[in-house]
Short mmCIF file of C-alpha atoms in Angstrom, two decimals:
data_model
loop_
_atom_site.label_atom_id
_atom_site.label_comp_id
_atom_site.label_asym_id
_atom_site.label_seq_id
_atom_site.Cartn_x
_atom_site.Cartn_y
_atom_site.Cartn_z
CA UNK A 189 -11.21 9.74 -16.43
CA UNK A 190 -12.45 10.09 -12.83
CA UNK A 191 -9.31 8.29 -11.66
CA UNK A 192 -7.04 10.72 -13.57
CA UNK A 193 -8.96 13.82 -12.49
CA UNK A 194 -8.98 12.67 -8.86
CA UNK A 195 -5.21 12.09 -8.93
CA UNK A 196 -4.44 15.58 -10.26
CA UNK A 197 -6.86 17.23 -7.83
CA UNK A 198 -5.41 15.35 -4.87
CA UNK A 199 -1.82 16.43 -5.56
CA UNK A 200 -2.90 20.08 -5.84
CA UNK A 201 -4.79 19.80 -2.56
CA UNK A 202 -1.77 18.40 -0.67
CA UNK A 203 0.45 21.21 -1.94
CA UNK A 204 -1.99 23.78 -0.53
CA UNK A 205 -2.79 22.22 2.84
CA UNK A 206 0.25 20.34 4.16
CA UNK A 207 1.74 23.01 6.50
CA UNK A 208 -1.57 23.36 8.35
CA UNK A 209 -1.86 19.57 8.49
CA UNK A 210 1.44 19.44 10.36
CA UNK A 211 0.18 22.03 12.86
CA UNK A 212 -3.08 20.09 13.25
CA UNK A 213 -1.30 16.79 14.01
CA UNK A 214 1.00 18.40 16.57
CA UNK A 215 -1.91 20.09 18.37
CA UNK A 216 -3.78 16.77 18.52
CA UNK A 217 -0.86 14.67 19.76
CA UNK A 218 1.18 17.06 21.96
CA UNK A 219 -0.67 18.52 24.99
CA UNK A 220 2.01 21.22 25.47
CA UNK A 221 0.44 23.36 22.74
CA UNK A 222 -2.24 25.75 23.98
CA UNK A 223 -3.51 26.73 20.54
CA UNK A 224 -2.85 27.11 16.82
CA UNK A 225 -0.57 30.16 17.04
CA UNK A 226 1.41 28.69 19.93
CA UNK A 227 2.13 25.62 17.80
CA UNK A 228 2.97 27.71 14.71
CA UNK A 229 5.36 29.98 16.64
CA UNK A 230 7.03 27.09 18.46
CA UNK A 231 7.49 25.05 15.26
CA UNK A 232 8.92 28.00 13.36
CA UNK A 233 11.23 29.01 16.22
CA UNK A 234 12.66 25.52 16.61
CA UNK A 235 12.62 24.19 13.03
CA UNK A 236 11.94 27.15 10.73
CA UNK A 237 9.84 26.63 7.59
CA UNK A 238 11.11 23.06 7.06
CA UNK A 239 9.33 21.98 10.24
CA UNK A 240 5.94 22.52 8.58
CA UNK A 241 6.84 20.19 5.71
CA UNK A 242 8.08 17.17 7.65
CA UNK A 243 6.99 13.94 5.96
CA UNK A 244 5.70 15.73 2.83
CA UNK A 245 7.47 13.60 0.22
CA UNK A 246 5.52 10.42 0.98
CA UNK A 247 2.03 12.00 0.78
CA UNK A 248 2.97 13.74 -2.48
CA UNK A 249 4.12 10.42 -3.96
CA UNK A 250 1.07 8.48 -2.79
CA UNK A 251 -1.76 11.02 -2.78
CA UNK A 252 -2.29 10.79 -6.54
CA UNK A 253 -2.99 7.06 -6.16
CA UNK A 254 -5.18 7.50 -3.07
CA UNK A 255 -7.18 10.42 -4.47
CA UNK A 256 -7.56 8.58 -7.76
CA UNK A 257 -8.95 5.53 -5.95
CA UNK A 258 -11.30 7.71 -3.84
CA UNK A 259 -12.88 9.58 -6.74
CA UNK A 260 -12.83 6.57 -9.06
CA UNK A 261 -14.45 4.28 -6.47
CA UNK A 262 -17.11 6.89 -5.75
CA UNK A 263 -18.05 7.31 -9.42
CA UNK A 264 -18.00 3.59 -10.18
CA UNK A 265 -20.06 2.69 -7.09
CA UNK A 266 -22.56 5.40 -7.96
CA UNK A 267 -22.81 4.18 -11.55
CA UNK A 268 -23.38 0.56 -10.44
CA UNK A 269 -26.00 1.60 -7.87
CA UNK A 270 -27.88 3.71 -10.46
CA UNK A 271 -27.71 0.90 -13.01
CA UNK A 272 -29.04 -1.58 -10.45
CA UNK A 273 -31.80 0.67 -9.05
CA UNK A 274 -32.86 2.72 -12.08
CA UNK A 275 -31.64 0.73 -15.09
CA UNK A 276 -29.13 3.32 -16.26
CA UNK A 277 -25.78 4.57 -14.97
CA UNK A 278 -26.73 8.06 -16.19
CA UNK A 279 -29.87 8.27 -14.03
CA UNK A 280 -29.97 10.96 -11.36
CA UNK A 281 -28.91 9.33 -8.07
CA UNK A 282 -30.81 9.73 -4.82
CA UNK A 283 -29.08 11.22 -1.79
CA UNK A 284 -28.87 7.76 -0.20
CA UNK A 285 -27.01 6.49 -3.31
CA UNK A 286 -24.47 9.32 -3.05
CA UNK A 287 -24.02 8.72 0.69
CA UNK A 288 -23.41 4.99 0.22
CA UNK A 289 -20.94 5.55 -2.64
CA UNK A 290 -19.08 8.19 -0.64
CA UNK A 291 -18.82 5.88 2.36
CA UNK A 292 -17.45 3.09 0.13
CA UNK A 293 -14.78 5.41 -1.29
CA UNK A 294 -13.70 6.36 2.23
CA UNK A 295 -13.43 2.75 3.40
CA UNK A 296 -11.46 1.61 0.34
CA UNK A 297 -8.77 4.27 0.80
CA UNK A 298 -8.00 3.13 4.36
CA UNK A 299 -5.99 0.15 3.10
CA UNK A 300 -3.78 2.46 1.04
CA UNK A 301 -3.46 5.40 3.42
CA UNK A 302 -2.83 3.74 6.79
CA UNK A 303 0.93 3.08 6.34
CA UNK A 304 1.54 6.53 4.86
CA UNK A 305 -0.50 8.15 7.64
CA UNK A 306 1.62 6.35 10.25
CA UNK A 307 4.82 7.63 8.63
CA UNK A 308 3.41 11.14 8.20
CA UNK A 309 2.26 11.42 11.82
CA UNK A 310 5.52 10.00 13.21
CA UNK A 311 7.59 12.46 11.15
CA UNK A 312 5.32 15.41 11.94
CA UNK A 313 5.53 14.75 15.68
CA UNK A 314 9.30 14.20 15.57
CA UNK A 315 10.69 17.61 16.48
CA UNK A 316 14.27 18.78 16.28
CA UNK A 317 15.42 21.83 18.19
CA UNK A 318 17.55 24.35 16.37
CA UNK A 319 20.63 25.82 18.09
CA UNK A 320 19.87 28.99 20.04
CA UNK A 321 20.54 32.32 18.36
CA UNK A 322 23.50 32.97 20.66
CA UNK A 323 25.07 29.60 19.85
CA UNK A 324 26.98 30.36 16.60
CA UNK A 325 28.30 33.71 17.83
CA UNK A 326 29.33 32.51 21.27
CA UNK A 327 32.87 31.43 22.00
CA UNK A 328 33.45 27.68 21.66
CA UNK A 329 33.30 25.84 24.98
CA UNK A 330 36.54 24.73 26.58
CA UNK A 331 35.12 21.23 27.00
CA UNK A 332 33.01 20.27 24.00
CA UNK A 333 29.79 18.51 24.80
CA UNK A 334 29.72 14.81 24.02
CA UNK A 335 28.01 13.72 20.79
CA UNK A 336 25.07 12.40 22.82
CA UNK A 337 24.12 16.01 23.55
CA UNK A 338 22.93 16.38 19.96
CA UNK A 339 20.05 13.91 19.65
CA UNK A 340 19.79 12.03 16.38
CA UNK A 341 16.23 11.90 14.98
CA UNK A 342 14.60 8.49 15.17
CA UNK A 343 13.40 8.65 11.55
CA UNK A 344 15.56 10.07 8.74
CA UNK A 345 12.73 10.23 6.22
CA UNK A 346 9.45 8.58 5.11
CA UNK A 347 10.98 5.36 3.77
CA UNK A 348 13.29 4.99 6.76
CA UNK A 349 10.28 5.57 9.02
CA UNK A 350 8.21 2.88 7.28
CA UNK A 351 11.13 0.42 7.39
CA UNK A 352 11.81 1.15 11.09
CA UNK A 353 8.15 0.76 12.07
CA UNK A 354 7.85 -2.49 10.09
CA UNK A 355 11.01 -3.87 11.68
CA UNK A 356 10.24 -2.84 15.26
CA UNK A 357 6.43 -3.18 15.34
CA UNK A 358 5.67 -5.53 12.45
CA UNK A 359 2.86 -5.21 9.91
CA UNK A 360 0.47 -4.24 12.72
CA UNK A 361 2.58 -1.16 13.33
CA UNK A 362 2.02 0.05 9.77
CA UNK A 363 -1.75 -0.30 10.24
CA UNK A 364 -1.88 1.16 13.74
CA UNK A 365 -4.93 3.38 14.07
CA UNK A 366 -6.61 1.87 11.00
CA UNK A 367 -9.82 1.18 12.97
CA UNK A 368 -10.08 4.89 13.85
CA UNK A 369 -9.16 5.73 10.24
CA UNK A 370 -12.07 3.60 8.98
CA UNK A 371 -14.52 5.34 11.32
CA UNK A 372 -13.09 8.71 10.25
CA UNK A 373 -13.09 8.19 6.50
CA UNK A 374 -16.30 6.18 6.16
CA UNK A 375 -18.74 8.80 7.40
CA UNK A 376 -16.61 11.83 6.50
CA UNK A 377 -16.43 10.87 2.81
CA UNK A 378 -20.15 10.16 2.82
CA UNK A 379 -20.63 13.71 4.14
CA UNK A 380 -18.04 15.03 1.67
CA UNK A 381 -19.64 13.80 -1.53
CA UNK A 382 -23.23 14.29 -0.36
CA UNK A 383 -22.70 17.91 0.68
CA UNK A 384 -20.81 18.63 -2.55
CA UNK A 385 -23.64 17.20 -4.66
CA UNK A 386 -26.32 19.13 -2.73
CA UNK A 387 -24.39 22.42 -2.88
CA UNK A 388 -23.68 22.01 -6.59
CA UNK A 389 -27.39 21.48 -7.18
CA UNK A 390 -28.23 24.63 -5.23
CA UNK A 391 -25.53 26.70 -6.97
CA UNK A 392 -26.33 25.60 -10.53
CA UNK A 393 -27.89 28.51 -12.49
CA UNK A 394 -31.33 27.99 -13.98
CA UNK A 395 -31.09 26.38 -17.41
CA UNK A 396 -27.64 24.89 -16.77
CA UNK A 397 -26.67 21.32 -15.91
CA UNK A 398 -23.76 22.19 -13.61
CA UNK A 399 -22.43 25.16 -11.60
CA UNK A 400 -19.85 27.63 -12.87
CA UNK A 401 -16.28 27.82 -11.55
CA UNK A 402 -17.26 30.00 -8.59
CA UNK A 403 -20.03 27.55 -7.67
CA UNK A 404 -17.57 24.61 -7.78
CA UNK A 405 -15.11 26.53 -5.59
CA UNK A 406 -17.76 27.32 -2.97
CA UNK A 407 -19.28 23.82 -3.04
CA UNK A 408 -15.87 22.12 -2.82
CA UNK A 409 -14.68 24.33 0.03
CA UNK A 410 -17.87 23.90 2.06
CA UNK A 411 -17.94 20.13 1.44
CA UNK A 412 -14.38 19.81 2.70
CA UNK A 413 -15.07 21.88 5.82
CA UNK A 414 -18.22 19.88 6.64
CA UNK A 415 -16.42 16.57 6.12
CA UNK A 416 -13.63 17.54 8.50
CA UNK A 417 -16.10 18.82 11.08
CA UNK A 418 -17.55 15.30 11.13
CA UNK A 419 -14.14 13.59 10.99
CA UNK A 420 -12.22 15.51 13.68
CA UNK A 421 -13.06 13.36 16.78
CA UNK A 422 -11.84 10.16 15.11
CA UNK A 423 -8.95 12.06 13.53
CA UNK A 424 -7.68 12.99 17.02
CA UNK A 425 -7.83 9.34 18.12
CA UNK A 426 -6.23 8.18 14.88
CA UNK A 427 -3.30 10.59 15.27
CA UNK A 428 -2.73 9.57 18.90
CA UNK A 429 -2.78 5.87 18.09
CA UNK A 430 -0.37 6.32 15.18
CA UNK A 431 2.01 8.57 17.13
CA UNK A 432 1.97 6.02 19.95
CA UNK A 433 4.90 3.64 19.79
CA UNK A 434 7.64 6.25 19.89
CA UNK A 435 9.01 5.14 23.25
CA UNK A 436 6.61 3.58 25.73
CA UNK A 437 3.22 2.65 24.31
CA UNK A 438 0.33 4.42 26.05
CA UNK A 439 -2.80 3.08 24.37
CA UNK A 440 -3.99 -0.51 24.09
CA UNK A 441 -6.49 0.20 21.32
CA UNK A 442 -9.19 2.49 19.95
CA UNK A 443 -11.56 2.38 22.95
CA UNK A 444 -8.75 2.68 25.48
CA UNK A 445 -7.39 5.71 23.64
CA UNK A 446 -10.82 7.39 23.62
CA UNK A 447 -11.44 6.71 27.33
CA UNK A 448 -7.92 7.73 28.42
CA UNK A 449 -7.90 10.92 26.34
CA UNK A 450 -11.34 12.04 27.55
CA UNK A 451 -10.55 11.18 31.19
CA UNK A 452 -7.27 13.12 31.15
CA UNK A 453 -8.26 16.12 29.00
CA UNK A 454 -12.06 16.21 28.94
CA UNK A 455 -14.48 15.91 26.01
CA UNK A 456 -12.94 18.92 24.32
CA UNK A 457 -9.90 16.78 23.45
CA UNK A 458 -11.99 15.11 20.71
CA UNK A 459 -12.34 18.48 18.99
CA UNK A 460 -8.69 19.51 19.11
CA UNK A 461 -7.78 20.99 15.76
CA UNK A 462 -11.43 21.36 14.66
CA UNK A 463 -11.13 25.03 13.69
CA UNK A 464 -7.79 24.38 11.98
CA UNK A 465 -9.17 21.35 10.12
CA UNK A 466 -12.10 23.36 8.76
CA UNK A 467 -9.95 26.38 7.85
CA UNK A 468 -7.46 24.12 6.08
CA UNK A 469 -10.14 22.04 4.37
CA UNK A 470 -11.87 24.99 2.71
CA UNK A 471 -9.04 26.17 0.40
CA UNK A 472 -7.68 22.65 -0.07
CA UNK A 473 -10.98 21.24 -1.32
CA UNK A 474 -11.73 24.32 -3.38
CA UNK A 475 -8.53 23.46 -5.28
CA UNK A 476 -9.26 19.70 -5.33
CA UNK A 477 -12.75 20.00 -6.82
CA UNK A 478 -12.08 22.81 -9.26
CA UNK A 479 -9.05 20.87 -10.57
CA UNK A 480 -11.06 17.64 -10.67
CA UNK A 481 -13.92 19.23 -12.63
CA UNK A 482 -11.50 21.07 -14.96
CA UNK A 483 -9.60 17.88 -15.81
CA UNK A 484 -12.89 16.02 -16.42
CA UNK A 485 -14.15 18.74 -18.77
CA UNK A 486 -10.82 18.91 -20.58
CA UNK A 487 -10.68 15.17 -21.18
CA UNK A 488 -14.30 15.09 -22.33
CA UNK A 489 -13.60 17.89 -24.82
CA UNK A 490 -10.52 16.08 -26.13
CA UNK A 491 -12.37 12.79 -26.52
CA UNK A 492 -15.42 14.28 -28.30
#
């Protein structure tokens, strides 16, 4: 049931947080943006609302599988660790057990998410300018501009993006940035599940075994924000490595990307999008965890 509950919670979370994820990726990969509102205004002016949802279809189709694997792996690892250490899967786990299980769930998802992350980042950083407001009302030019004046987007959609990357860059292209993704997800998911467990314990009323809905909302939101605070430096590097390849390749690998980015933009580059990540993570993970817990309770009630 953890797999099912994780899948439903993941889809709900994507629906809530995707527009801000697009803004976050653009801030991290395009130095021209001076801040969150600059990016939001520029994206809306050039591409309207659709610009915030570029590449959404692929995450929606795959997030149920990825979220299911994350939550399912976490619960199964935790159960096996408790059975091995304490003799029962129902024993109360130590904080180290939760941390290890969370880290395992983060590492497992890398193999599933890397290709979709590449497609998502490429589509999110592929901008298309809208015609100026005076364009439609202006008189038609005497000499029409050649077709080359209207640039055709490199990628027509998620599947076309994946196929193009695979054809031009090979299998390695689909897993570009996976080393940074492993560093990001390993320790961030350990933080995610550990902080959620600790906060749930604190917010559980006396005489009860688990927190109420408000407690789950607060614990889930805080856990998500803390996880992204830890993940942001590697998330910046991951986004840059995955966006690289559109035109001339800038980075030779993870370390080269870190050194080049810090040398050119200073240490603060590693925290680009930190505030946005945390603001986005709070409502998204409130929804994820409250949906996850609700589905678990519903299925338990139906099966008993």
